PDB file of C-alpha atoms and ligand atoms in Angstrom:
ATOM      1  CA  MET A   1     170.261  21.859 -41.386  1.00  0.00           C
ATOM      2  CA  ASN A   2     173.388  21.669 -39.361  1.00  0.00           C
ATOM      3  CA  ASP A   3     174.382  18.332 -38.098  1.00  0.00           C
ATOM      4  CA  LEU A   4     175.280  18.828 -34.337  1.00  0.00           C
ATOM      5  CA  LYS A   5     176.966  15.291 -33.986  1.00  0.00           C
ATOM      6  CA  GLU A   6     180.730  16.003 -32.885  1.00  0.00           C
ATOM      7  CA  LYS A   7     180.193  19.474 -33.035  1.00  0.00           C
ATOM      8  CA  VAL A   8     182.000  21.482 -30.274  1.00  0.00           C
ATOM      9  CA  VAL A   9     179.781  23.416 -28.050  1.00  0.00           C
ATOM     10  CA  PHE A  10     180.839  26.006 -25.503  1.00  0.00           C
ATOM     11  CA  ILE A  11     178.079  27.150 -23.050  1.00  0.00           C
ATOM     12  CA  THR A  12     178.684  29.892 -20.518  1.00  0.00           C
ATOM     13  CA  GLY A  13     176.556  29.675 -17.086  1.00  0.00           C
ATOM     14  CA  ALA A  14     176.105  26.224 -17.621  1.00  0.00           C
ATOM     15  CA  GLY A  15     175.693  25.402 -14.240  1.00  0.00           C
ATOM     16  CA  GLY A  16     172.373  27.358 -13.811  1.00  0.00           C
ATOM     17  CA  GLY A  17     168.878  26.110 -14.575  1.00  0.00           C
ATOM     18  CA  ILE A  18     168.598  27.011 -18.041  1.00  0.00           C
ATOM     19  CA  GLY A  19     172.514  26.284 -19.004  1.00  0.00           C
ATOM     20  CA  LYS A  20     172.139  22.805 -17.649  1.00  0.00           C
ATOM     21  CA  ALA A  21     169.022  22.084 -19.931  1.00  0.00           C
ATOM     22  CA  ILE A  22     170.973  23.632 -22.867  1.00  0.00           C
ATOM     23  CA  ALA A  23     174.073  21.509 -22.145  1.00  0.00           C
ATOM     24  CA  SER A  24     171.756  18.250 -21.945  1.00  0.00           C
ATOM     25  CA  ALA A  25     170.194  18.902 -25.093  1.00  0.00           C
ATOM     26  CA  PHE A  26     173.399  19.632 -27.044  1.00  0.00           C
ATOM     27  CA  ALA A  27     174.568  16.137 -25.515  1.00  0.00           C
ATOM     28  CA  ARG A  28     171.593  14.166 -26.772  1.00  0.00           C
ATOM     29  CA  GLU A  29     172.496  15.391 -30.347  1.00  0.00           C
ATOM     30  CA  GLY A  30     175.725  13.775 -29.928  1.00  0.00           C
ATOM     31  CA  ALA A  31     177.695  17.082 -29.574  1.00  0.00           C
ATOM     32  CA  LYS A  32     180.933  17.552 -27.553  1.00  0.00           C
ATOM     33  CA  VAL A  33     180.121  20.008 -24.634  1.00  0.00           C
ATOM     34  CA  VAL A  34     182.193  22.391 -22.663  1.00  0.00           C
ATOM     35  CA  VAL A  35     180.380  23.458 -19.532  1.00  0.00           C
ATOM     36  CA  GLY A  36     181.701  26.934 -18.441  1.00  0.00           C
ATOM     37  CA  ASP A  37     180.845  28.463 -15.169  1.00  0.00           C
ATOM     38  CA  ILE A  38     181.994  30.857 -12.477  1.00  0.00           C
ATOM     39  CA  LYS A  39     181.445  28.564  -9.763  1.00  0.00           C
ATOM     40  CA  GLN A  40     183.433  25.261  -9.276  1.00  0.00           C
ATOM     41  CA  GLU A  41     180.919  23.211  -7.944  1.00  0.00           C
ATOM     42  CA  PHE A  42     178.170  24.227 -10.437  1.00  0.00           C
ATOM     43  CA  VAL A  43     180.947  23.352 -13.052  1.00  0.00           C
ATOM     44  CA  ALA A  44     181.027  19.915 -11.242  1.00  0.00           C
ATOM     45  CA  GLY A  45     177.424  19.287 -11.320  1.00  0.00           C
ATOM     46  CA  THR A  46     176.751  19.865 -14.881  1.00  0.00           C
ATOM     47  CA  VAL A  47     179.851  17.641 -16.002  1.00  0.00           C
ATOM     48  CA  LYS A  48     178.703  14.874 -13.616  1.00  0.00           C
ATOM     49  CA  MET A  49     175.170  15.057 -15.269  1.00  0.00           C
ATOM     50  CA  LEU A  50     176.670  15.107 -18.784  1.00  0.00           C
ATOM     51  CA  GLU A  51     179.123  12.210 -18.152  1.00  0.00           C
ATOM     52  CA  GLU A  52     176.187  10.266 -16.746  1.00  0.00           C
ATOM     53  CA  GLN A  53     174.390  10.777 -20.313  1.00  0.00           C
ATOM     54  CA  GLY A  54     177.451   9.353 -21.819  1.00  0.00           C
ATOM     55  CA  ALA A  55     178.572  12.839 -23.239  1.00  0.00           C
ATOM     56  CA  ASP A  56     182.187  13.693 -24.157  1.00  0.00           C
ATOM     57  CA  VAL A  57     182.545  17.013 -21.737  1.00  0.00           C
ATOM     58  CA  LEU A  58     184.861  19.555 -20.745  1.00  0.00           C
ATOM     59  CA  GLY A  59     184.456  21.653 -17.624  1.00  0.00           C
ATOM     60  CA  VAL A  60     186.164  24.999 -17.299  1.00  0.00           C
ATOM     61  CA  ILE A  61     185.926  27.552 -14.583  1.00  0.00           C
ATOM     62  CA  ILE A  62     185.366  31.178 -16.433  1.00  0.00           C
ATOM     63  CA  ASP A  63     184.556  34.657 -15.279  1.00  0.00           C
ATOM     64  CA  VAL A  64     182.811  36.181 -18.417  1.00  0.00           C
ATOM     65  CA  THR A  65     183.491  39.558 -17.406  1.00  0.00           C
ATOM     66  CA  ASN A  66     187.468  38.806 -17.679  1.00  0.00           C
ATOM     67  CA  TYR A  67     188.565  38.400 -21.456  1.00  0.00           C
ATOM     68  CA  ASP A  68     191.803  36.755 -20.220  1.00  0.00           C
ATOM     69  CA  SER A  69     189.836  33.965 -18.285  1.00  0.00           C
ATOM     70  CA  VAL A  70     187.497  33.356 -21.323  1.00  0.00           C
ATOM     71  CA  LYS A  71     190.455  33.099 -23.704  1.00  0.00           C
ATOM     72  CA  ALA A  72     192.311  30.870 -21.543  1.00  0.00           C
ATOM     73  CA  ALA A  73     189.168  28.403 -21.273  1.00  0.00           C
ATOM     74  CA  LEU A  74     188.734  28.649 -24.974  1.00  0.00           C
ATOM     75  CA  ASN A  75     192.511  27.993 -25.552  1.00  0.00           C
ATOM     76  CA  GLU A  76     191.817  24.818 -23.354  1.00  0.00           C
ATOM     77  CA  VAL A  77     188.608  23.917 -25.616  1.00  0.00           C
ATOM     78  CA  VAL A  78     190.850  24.082 -28.692  1.00  0.00           C
ATOM     79  CA  GLU A  79     193.576  22.018 -27.021  1.00  0.00           C
ATOM     80  CA  THR A  80     191.076  19.401 -25.798  1.00  0.00           C
ATOM     81  CA  PHE A  81     188.678  19.168 -28.839  1.00  0.00           C
ATOM     82  CA  GLY A  82     190.575  20.717 -31.746  1.00  0.00           C
ATOM     83  CA  THR A  83     188.220  23.572 -32.614  1.00  0.00           C
ATOM     84  CA  LEU A  84     184.959  25.540 -31.543  1.00  0.00           C
ATOM     85  CA  ASP A  85     181.810  25.202 -33.591  1.00  0.00           C
ATOM     86  CA  ILE A  86     178.859  26.645 -31.485  1.00  0.00           C
ATOM     87  CA  ALA A  87     179.030  29.198 -28.598  1.00  0.00           C
ATOM     88  CA  VAL A  88     176.118  29.712 -26.236  1.00  0.00           C
ATOM     89  CA  ASN A  89     176.684  32.689 -24.182  1.00  0.00           C
ATOM     90  CA  ASN A  90     174.377  32.122 -21.246  1.00  0.00           C
ATOM     91  CA  ALA A  91     175.846  33.531 -17.954  1.00  0.00           C
ATOM     92  CA  GLY A  92     173.739  36.132 -16.440  1.00  0.00           C
ATOM     93  CA  VAL A  93     172.931  37.670 -12.920  1.00  0.00           C
ATOM     94  CA  VAL A  94     169.465  38.651 -11.795  1.00  0.00           C
ATOM     95  CA  GLY A  95     168.560  42.379 -10.757  1.00  0.00           C
ATOM     96  CA  ILE A  96     165.790  43.190  -9.189  1.00  0.00           C
ATOM     97  CA  GLY A  97     164.627  46.453  -7.542  1.00  0.00           C
ATOM     98  CA  SER A  98     162.978  49.786  -8.081  1.00  0.00           C
ATOM     99  CA  ILE A  99     165.012  53.121  -9.232  1.00  0.00           C
ATOM    100  CA  GLU A 100     165.172  54.211  -5.794  1.00  0.00           C
ATOM    101  CA  GLU A 101     166.711  51.021  -4.689  1.00  0.00           C
ATOM    102  CA  ILE A 102     169.336  50.529  -7.718  1.00  0.00           C
ATOM    103  CA  THR A 103     172.667  51.809  -6.628  1.00  0.00           C
ATOM    104  CA  PRO A 104     175.259  52.696  -9.248  1.00  0.00           C
ATOM    105  CA  GLU A 105     177.283  49.657  -8.072  1.00  0.00           C
ATOM    106  CA  GLU A 106     174.100  47.327  -8.587  1.00  0.00           C
ATOM    107  CA  TRP A 107     173.894  48.772 -12.140  1.00  0.00           C
ATOM    108  CA  ASP A 108     177.363  48.111 -13.159  1.00  0.00           C
ATOM    109  CA  ARG A 109     177.350  44.573 -11.363  1.00  0.00           C
ATOM    110  CA  VAL A 110     174.366  43.761 -13.770  1.00  0.00           C
ATOM    111  CA  LEU A 111     175.243  45.378 -16.713  1.00  0.00           C
ATOM    112  CA  GLY A 112     178.799  43.947 -16.083  1.00  0.00           C
ATOM    113  CA  VAL A 113     177.685  40.454 -16.354  1.00  0.00           C
ATOM    114  CA  ASN A 114     174.787  40.657 -18.749  1.00  0.00           C
ATOM    115  CA  ALA A 115     176.056  42.953 -21.233  1.00  0.00           C
ATOM    116  CA  LYS A 116     179.832  43.258 -21.114  1.00  0.00           C
ATOM    117  CA  GLY A 117     179.985  39.341 -20.465  1.00  0.00           C
ATOM    118  CA  ILE A 118     178.500  38.785 -23.842  1.00  0.00           C
ATOM    119  CA  PHE A 119     180.830  41.126 -25.482  1.00  0.00           C
ATOM    120  CA  VAL A 120     183.664  39.651 -24.187  1.00  0.00           C
ATOM    121  CA  CYS A 121     182.791  36.096 -24.999  1.00  0.00           C
ATOM    122  CA  THR A 122     181.746  36.991 -28.599  1.00  0.00           C
ATOM    123  CA  LYS A 123     184.971  38.660 -29.015  1.00  0.00           C
ATOM    124  CA  ALA A 124     187.100  35.425 -27.815  1.00  0.00           C
ATOM    125  CA  GLU A 125     184.890  33.108 -29.750  1.00  0.00           C
ATOM    126  CA  LEU A 126     185.055  35.060 -32.981  1.00  0.00           C
ATOM    127  CA  GLU A 127     188.805  34.756 -32.784  1.00  0.00           C
ATOM    128  CA  ILE A 128     188.523  31.036 -33.414  1.00  0.00           C
ATOM    129  CA  LEU A 129     185.355  31.249 -35.466  1.00  0.00           C
ATOM    130  CA  LYS A 130     186.012  33.606 -38.053  1.00  0.00           C
ATOM    131  CA  PRO A 131     189.247  32.026 -39.503  1.00  0.00           C
ATOM    132  CA  LYS A 132     187.008  28.833 -39.689  1.00  0.00           C
ATOM    133  CA  GLN A 133     184.387  30.906 -41.788  1.00  0.00           C
ATOM    134  CA  SER A 134     181.777  28.953 -39.966  1.00  0.00           C
ATOM    135  CA  GLY A 135     179.840  29.085 -36.679  1.00  0.00           C
ATOM    136  CA  ALA A 136     177.054  29.700 -34.529  1.00  0.00           C
ATOM    137  CA  ILE A 137     176.841  32.084 -31.468  1.00  0.00           C
ATOM    138  CA  ILE A 138     173.733  32.075 -29.483  1.00  0.00           C
ATOM    139  CA  ASN A 139     173.353  34.774 -26.793  1.00  0.00           C
ATOM    140  CA  THR A 140     170.694  34.535 -23.858  1.00  0.00           C
ATOM    141  CA  ALA A 141     168.918  37.671 -23.639  1.00  0.00           C
ATOM    142  CA  SER A 142     165.286  37.653 -22.462  1.00  0.00           C
ATOM    143  CA  ILE A 143     161.627  39.104 -23.043  1.00  0.00           C
ATOM    144  CA  ALA A 144     163.168  41.762 -20.572  1.00  0.00           C
ATOM    145  CA  GLY A 145     165.057  42.548 -23.894  1.00  0.00           C
ATOM    146  CA  LYS A 146     161.973  43.358 -26.056  1.00  0.00           C
ATOM    147  CA  MET A 147     159.810  45.163 -23.217  1.00  0.00           C
ATOM    148  CA  GLY A 148     160.093  47.475 -20.374  1.00  0.00           C
ATOM    149  CA  MET A 149     159.437  45.974 -16.816  1.00  0.00           C
ATOM    150  CA  ALA A 150     158.647  47.494 -13.735  1.00  0.00           C
ATOM    151  CA  HIS A 151     161.554  46.727 -10.985  1.00  0.00           C
ATOM    152  CA  LEU A 152     163.695  45.184 -13.503  1.00  0.00           C
ATOM    153  CA  SER A 153     165.103  48.372 -15.227  1.00  0.00           C
ATOM    154  CA  HIS A 154     168.880  47.849 -15.149  1.00  0.00           C
ATOM    155  CA  TYR A 155     168.122  44.184 -16.013  1.00  0.00           C
ATOM    156  CA  VAL A 156     165.752  45.322 -18.834  1.00  0.00           C
ATOM    157  CA  ALA A 157     168.540  47.714 -20.054  1.00  0.00           C
ATOM    158  CA  SER A 158     171.113  44.885 -20.102  1.00  0.00           C
ATOM    159  CA  LYS A 159     169.060  42.614 -21.911  1.00  0.00           C
ATOM    160  CA  PHE A 160     168.287  45.224 -24.394  1.00  0.00           C
ATOM    161  CA  ALA A 161     171.857  45.340 -24.952  1.00  0.00           C
ATOM    162  CA  VAL A 162     172.278  42.096 -25.559  1.00  0.00           C
ATOM    163  CA  ILE A 163     169.841  42.075 -28.617  1.00  0.00           C
ATOM    164  CA  GLY A 164     171.499  45.447 -30.142  1.00  0.00           C
ATOM    165  CA  PHE A 165     174.803  44.062 -29.656  1.00  0.00           C
ATOM    166  CA  THR A 166     173.679  40.399 -31.374  1.00  0.00           C
ATOM    167  CA  ASN A 167     171.953  42.066 -34.211  1.00  0.00           C
ATOM    168  CA  SER A 168     175.123  44.406 -35.110  1.00  0.00           C
ATOM    169  CA  ILE A 169     177.575  41.628 -34.746  1.00  0.00           C
ATOM    170  CA  ALA A 170     175.155  39.295 -36.989  1.00  0.00           C
ATOM    171  CA  LYS A 171     175.678  42.054 -39.553  1.00  0.00           C
ATOM    172  CA  GLU A 172     179.403  42.022 -39.013  1.00  0.00           C
ATOM    173  CA  VAL A 173     179.938  38.533 -39.782  1.00  0.00           C
ATOM    174  CA  ALA A 174     177.361  37.481 -42.100  1.00  0.00           C
ATOM    175  CA  LEU A 175     179.880  36.931 -44.929  1.00  0.00           C
ATOM    176  CA  ASP A 176     181.822  34.810 -42.871  1.00  0.00           C
ATOM    177  CA  ALA A 177     179.052  32.193 -42.581  1.00  0.00           C
ATOM    178  CA  ILE A 178     178.645  32.878 -38.895  1.00  0.00           C
ATOM    179  CA  THR A 179     175.085  32.936 -37.542  1.00  0.00           C
ATOM    180  CA  VAL A 180     174.430  35.170 -34.400  1.00  0.00           C
ATOM    181  CA  ASN A 181     171.124  35.154 -32.560  1.00  0.00           C
ATOM    182  CA  ALA A 182     169.520  35.857 -29.464  1.00  0.00           C
ATOM    183  CA  ILE A 183     167.333  33.465 -27.314  1.00  0.00           C
ATOM    184  CA  CYS A 184     164.562  35.213 -25.253  1.00  0.00           C
ATOM    185  CA  PRO A 185     163.247  33.230 -22.408  1.00  0.00           C
ATOM    186  CA  GLY A 186     160.109  34.151 -21.082  1.00  0.00           C
ATOM    187  CA  ILE A 187     158.940  33.172 -17.580  1.00  0.00           C
ATOM    188  CA  VAL A 188     160.616  30.257 -16.395  1.00  0.00           C
ATOM    189  CA  GLY A 189     158.951  29.696 -13.044  1.00  0.00           C
ATOM    190  CA  THR A 190     162.233  29.373 -10.934  1.00  0.00           C
ATOM    191  CA  GLY A 191     164.843  31.993  -9.819  1.00  0.00           C
ATOM    192  CA  MET A 192     164.063  35.556 -10.403  1.00  0.00           C
ATOM    193  CA  TRP A 193     160.419  35.104 -10.774  1.00  0.00           C
ATOM    194  CA  ARG A 194     159.394  33.392  -7.513  1.00  0.00           C
ATOM    195  CA  GLY A 195     160.185  33.388  -3.578  1.00  0.00           C
ATOM    196  CA  GLU A 196     160.574  36.419  -1.210  1.00  0.00           C
ATOM    197  CA  GLY A 197     161.999  39.635  -3.295  1.00  0.00           C
ATOM    198  CA  GLY A 198     161.230  37.937  -6.582  1.00  0.00           C
ATOM    199  CA  VAL A 199     159.198  39.731  -9.653  1.00  0.00           C
ATOM    200  CA  ALA A 200     155.761  37.995  -8.422  1.00  0.00           C
ATOM    201  CA  ASP A 201     156.420  39.057  -4.877  1.00  0.00           C
ATOM    202  CA  ARG A 202     157.221  42.688  -6.307  1.00  0.00           C
ATOM    203  CA  TRP A 203     153.893  42.721  -8.266  1.00  0.00           C
ATOM    204  CA  LYS A 204     151.814  41.391  -5.617  1.00  0.00           C
ATOM    205  CA  LEU A 205     148.477  43.584  -5.259  1.00  0.00           C
ATOM    206  CA  GLU A 206     147.510  44.661  -1.624  1.00  0.00           C
ATOM    207  CA  GLY A 207     146.376  41.500   0.494  1.00  0.00           C
ATOM    208  CA  GLU A 208     147.919  39.306  -2.226  1.00  0.00           C
ATOM    209  CA  THR A 209     150.123  36.451  -1.247  1.00  0.00           C
ATOM    210  CA  GLU A 210     153.545  35.584  -3.510  1.00  0.00           C
ATOM    211  CA  GLU A 211     151.726  32.507  -4.730  1.00  0.00           C
ATOM    212  CA  GLN A 212     148.468  34.178  -5.713  1.00  0.00           C
ATOM    213  CA  SER A 213     150.536  37.232  -7.622  1.00  0.00           C
ATOM    214  CA  TRP A 214     152.429  34.447  -9.348  1.00  0.00           C
ATOM    215  CA  GLU A 215     149.251  32.764 -10.506  1.00  0.00           C
ATOM    216  CA  ARG A 216     147.228  36.039 -11.430  1.00  0.00           C
ATOM    217  CA  ASN A 217     150.370  37.369 -13.208  1.00  0.00           C
ATOM    218  CA  LYS A 218     150.911  34.290 -14.956  1.00  0.00           C
ATOM    219  CA  LYS A 219     147.459  34.087 -16.435  1.00  0.00           C
ATOM    220  CA  ALA A 220     147.390  37.840 -17.251  1.00  0.00           C
ATOM    221  CA  ILE A 221     150.702  38.219 -18.995  1.00  0.00           C
ATOM    222  CA  ILE A 222     151.314  34.914 -20.631  1.00  0.00           C
ATOM    223  CA  PRO A 223     148.632  34.101 -23.501  1.00  0.00           C
ATOM    224  CA  GLN A 224     149.268  30.166 -23.269  1.00  0.00           C
ATOM    225  CA  GLY A 225     148.700  30.632 -19.670  1.00  0.00           C
ATOM    226  CA  VAL A 226     151.560  28.237 -18.743  1.00  0.00           C
ATOM    227  CA  ASP A 227     155.416  29.445 -17.587  1.00  0.00           C
ATOM    228  CA  GLN A 228     158.168  27.985 -19.558  1.00  0.00           C
ATOM    229  CA  THR A 229     160.521  25.534 -18.692  1.00  0.00           C
ATOM    230  CA  PRO A 230     164.447  25.165 -18.973  1.00  0.00           C
ATOM    231  CA  GLU A 231     163.937  22.521 -21.493  1.00  0.00           C
ATOM    232  CA  ASP A 232     161.386  24.662 -23.658  1.00  0.00           C
ATOM    233  CA  ILE A 233     164.437  26.958 -23.955  1.00  0.00           C
ATOM    234  CA  ALA A 234     167.036  24.399 -24.771  1.00  0.00           C
ATOM    235  CA  GLU A 235     164.887  22.841 -27.330  1.00  0.00           C
ATOM    236  CA  ALA A 236     165.007  26.596 -29.510  1.00  0.00           C
ATOM    237  CA  VAL A 237     168.814  26.902 -28.743  1.00  0.00           C
ATOM    238  CA  VAL A 238     169.535  23.873 -30.407  1.00  0.00           C
ATOM    239  CA  PHE A 239     167.116  24.730 -33.489  1.00  0.00           C
ATOM    240  CA  ILE A 240     168.896  27.939 -33.844  1.00  0.00           C
ATOM    241  CA  ALA A 241     172.177  25.978 -33.765  1.00  0.00           C
ATOM    242  CA  ARG A 242     170.887  23.711 -36.368  1.00  0.00           C
ATOM    243  CA  SER A 243     169.684  26.424 -38.803  1.00  0.00           C
ATOM    244  CA  PRO A 244     172.032  28.216 -41.046  1.00  0.00           C
ATOM    245  CA  ARG A 245     169.964  30.567 -42.546  1.00  0.00           C
ATOM    246  CA  ILE A 246     168.499  32.063 -39.174  1.00  0.00           C
ATOM    247  CA  THR A 247     170.913  34.806 -38.023  1.00  0.00           C
ATOM    248  CA  GLY A 248     170.332  38.372 -36.483  1.00  0.00           C
ATOM    249  CA  GLN A 249     167.076  37.201 -34.719  1.00  0.00           C
ATOM    250  CA  ALA A 250     165.947  37.543 -30.988  1.00  0.00           C
ATOM    251  CA  ILE A 251     163.586  34.712 -30.882  1.00  0.00           C
ATOM    252  CA  ALA A 252     161.362  34.465 -27.938  1.00  0.00           C
ATOM    253  CA  VAL A 253     160.284  31.149 -26.310  1.00  0.00           C
ATOM    254  CA  ASP A 254     157.538  33.004 -23.945  1.00  0.00           C
ATOM    255  CA  GLY A 255     154.321  31.353 -24.309  1.00  0.00           C
ATOM    256  CA  GLY A 256     153.095  34.544 -26.591  1.00  0.00           C
ATOM    257  CA  ILE A 257     154.163  37.170 -24.197  1.00  0.00           C
ATOM    258  CA  THR A 258     155.901  39.510 -26.681  1.00  0.00           C
ATOM    259  CA  MET A 259     153.335  38.607 -29.533  1.00  0.00           C
TER     260      MET A 259
HETATM  261  P1  ADP B   1     168.636  30.574 -14.709  1.00  0.00           P
HETATM  262  O1  ADP B   1     167.791  30.146 -14.131  1.00  0.00           O
HETATM  263  O2  ADP B   1     168.203  31.598 -15.570  1.00  0.00           O
HETATM  264  O3  ADP B   1     169.336  29.779 -15.389  1.00  0.00           O
HETATM  265  P2  ADP B   1     170.757  30.894 -13.126  1.00  0.00           P
HETATM  266  O4  ADP B   1     171.253  32.089 -12.004  1.00  0.00           O
HETATM  267  O5  ADP B   1     170.396  29.635 -12.580  1.00  0.00           O
HETATM  268  O6  ADP B   1     169.975  31.461 -14.193  1.00  0.00           O
HETATM  269  O7  ADP B   1     172.311  30.868 -14.031  1.00  0.00           O
HETATM  270  C1  ADP B   1     173.084  31.736 -14.559  1.00  0.00           C
HETATM  271  C2  ADP B   1     174.556  31.143 -14.238  1.00  0.00           C
HETATM  272  O8  ADP B   1     175.469  31.928 -14.739  1.00  0.00           O
HETATM  273  C3  ADP B   1     174.774  30.764 -13.139  1.00  0.00           C
HETATM  274  O9  ADP B   1     175.253  29.100 -12.913  1.00  0.00           O
HETATM  275  C4  ADP B   1     176.002  31.659 -12.565  1.00  0.00           C
HETATM  276  O10 ADP B   1     176.930  30.971 -11.676  1.00  0.00           O
HETATM  277  C5  ADP B   1     176.641  31.753 -13.939  1.00  0.00           C
HETATM  278  N1  ADP B   1     177.298  33.101 -13.828  1.00  0.00           N
HETATM  279  C6  ADP B   1     176.925  34.425 -13.302  1.00  0.00           C
HETATM  280  N2  ADP B   1     178.190  35.224 -13.259  1.00  0.00           N
HETATM  281  C7  ADP B   1     178.971  34.755 -14.043  1.00  0.00           C
HETATM  282  C8  ADP B   1     180.104  34.996 -14.642  1.00  0.00           C
HETATM  283  N3  ADP B   1     180.817  36.393 -14.300  1.00  0.00           N
HETATM  284  N4  ADP B   1     180.943  34.058 -15.172  1.00  0.00           N
HETATM  285  C9  ADP B   1     180.532  32.810 -15.377  1.00  0.00           C
HETATM  286  N5  ADP B   1     179.491  32.469 -14.887  1.00  0.00           N
HETATM  287  C10 ADP B   1     178.543  33.334 -14.417  1.00  0.00           C
END
């Protein structure tokens, strides 16, 4: 098992619900954590939380769709902490809509962050990891990277891309002792799944409220009957980072949805 103490971990989308939990989990392992997000206030929020945890932390504002922005942030990481050991490419955007609703621009927005963003970050990270001949990259995919889902076609396409890319790069760098994996969160009962216009709202039967649709779908779709928490996802990310012989996998944390 890899010891994560003092390891330098770069996390994108670290201002969001799942990213924050991942950052916190690595901090508990004694890692040095780099918080990357496009929104300054999101970066500041997670940095503050980690400082209160007593972690060694650096905040960077990045746009994962922009290579120069990610490259500049990674240069700062190396200047500050001396190296990079682990990267969690977790930034993403939600896309919900029927085929009639999705515009070509919306397709580009979702694929741009979720698919191109993973490519851009991986490319820049490997420029540090390959010469070291060690490291771990973990990309946030989704159960939407393993199955089709109504009203999420562009989101699903972006997450299938993440898994295909992850497996290909895992093969490409296998002899460099770098592991590359995807984590597939299931249904995390926040964000895209809940609220007006969310997935549960979309999947309502006639006469059903959003709350009733959420409860029905949760029971029907998740064999364990309970939704997943950001902490459930973070736990698995840390496990993958510790495991030198797991590579090219897309590991679902989904209460059995994709079993
Ligand atoms: P979840 O609830 O699944 O964690 P969020 O939407 O809360 O999802 O988190 C996604 C994070 O990714 C947000 O903090 C968001 O600001 C960030 N993000 C979105 N687009 C970009 C981008 N282009 N570059 C960097 N971070 C981004």
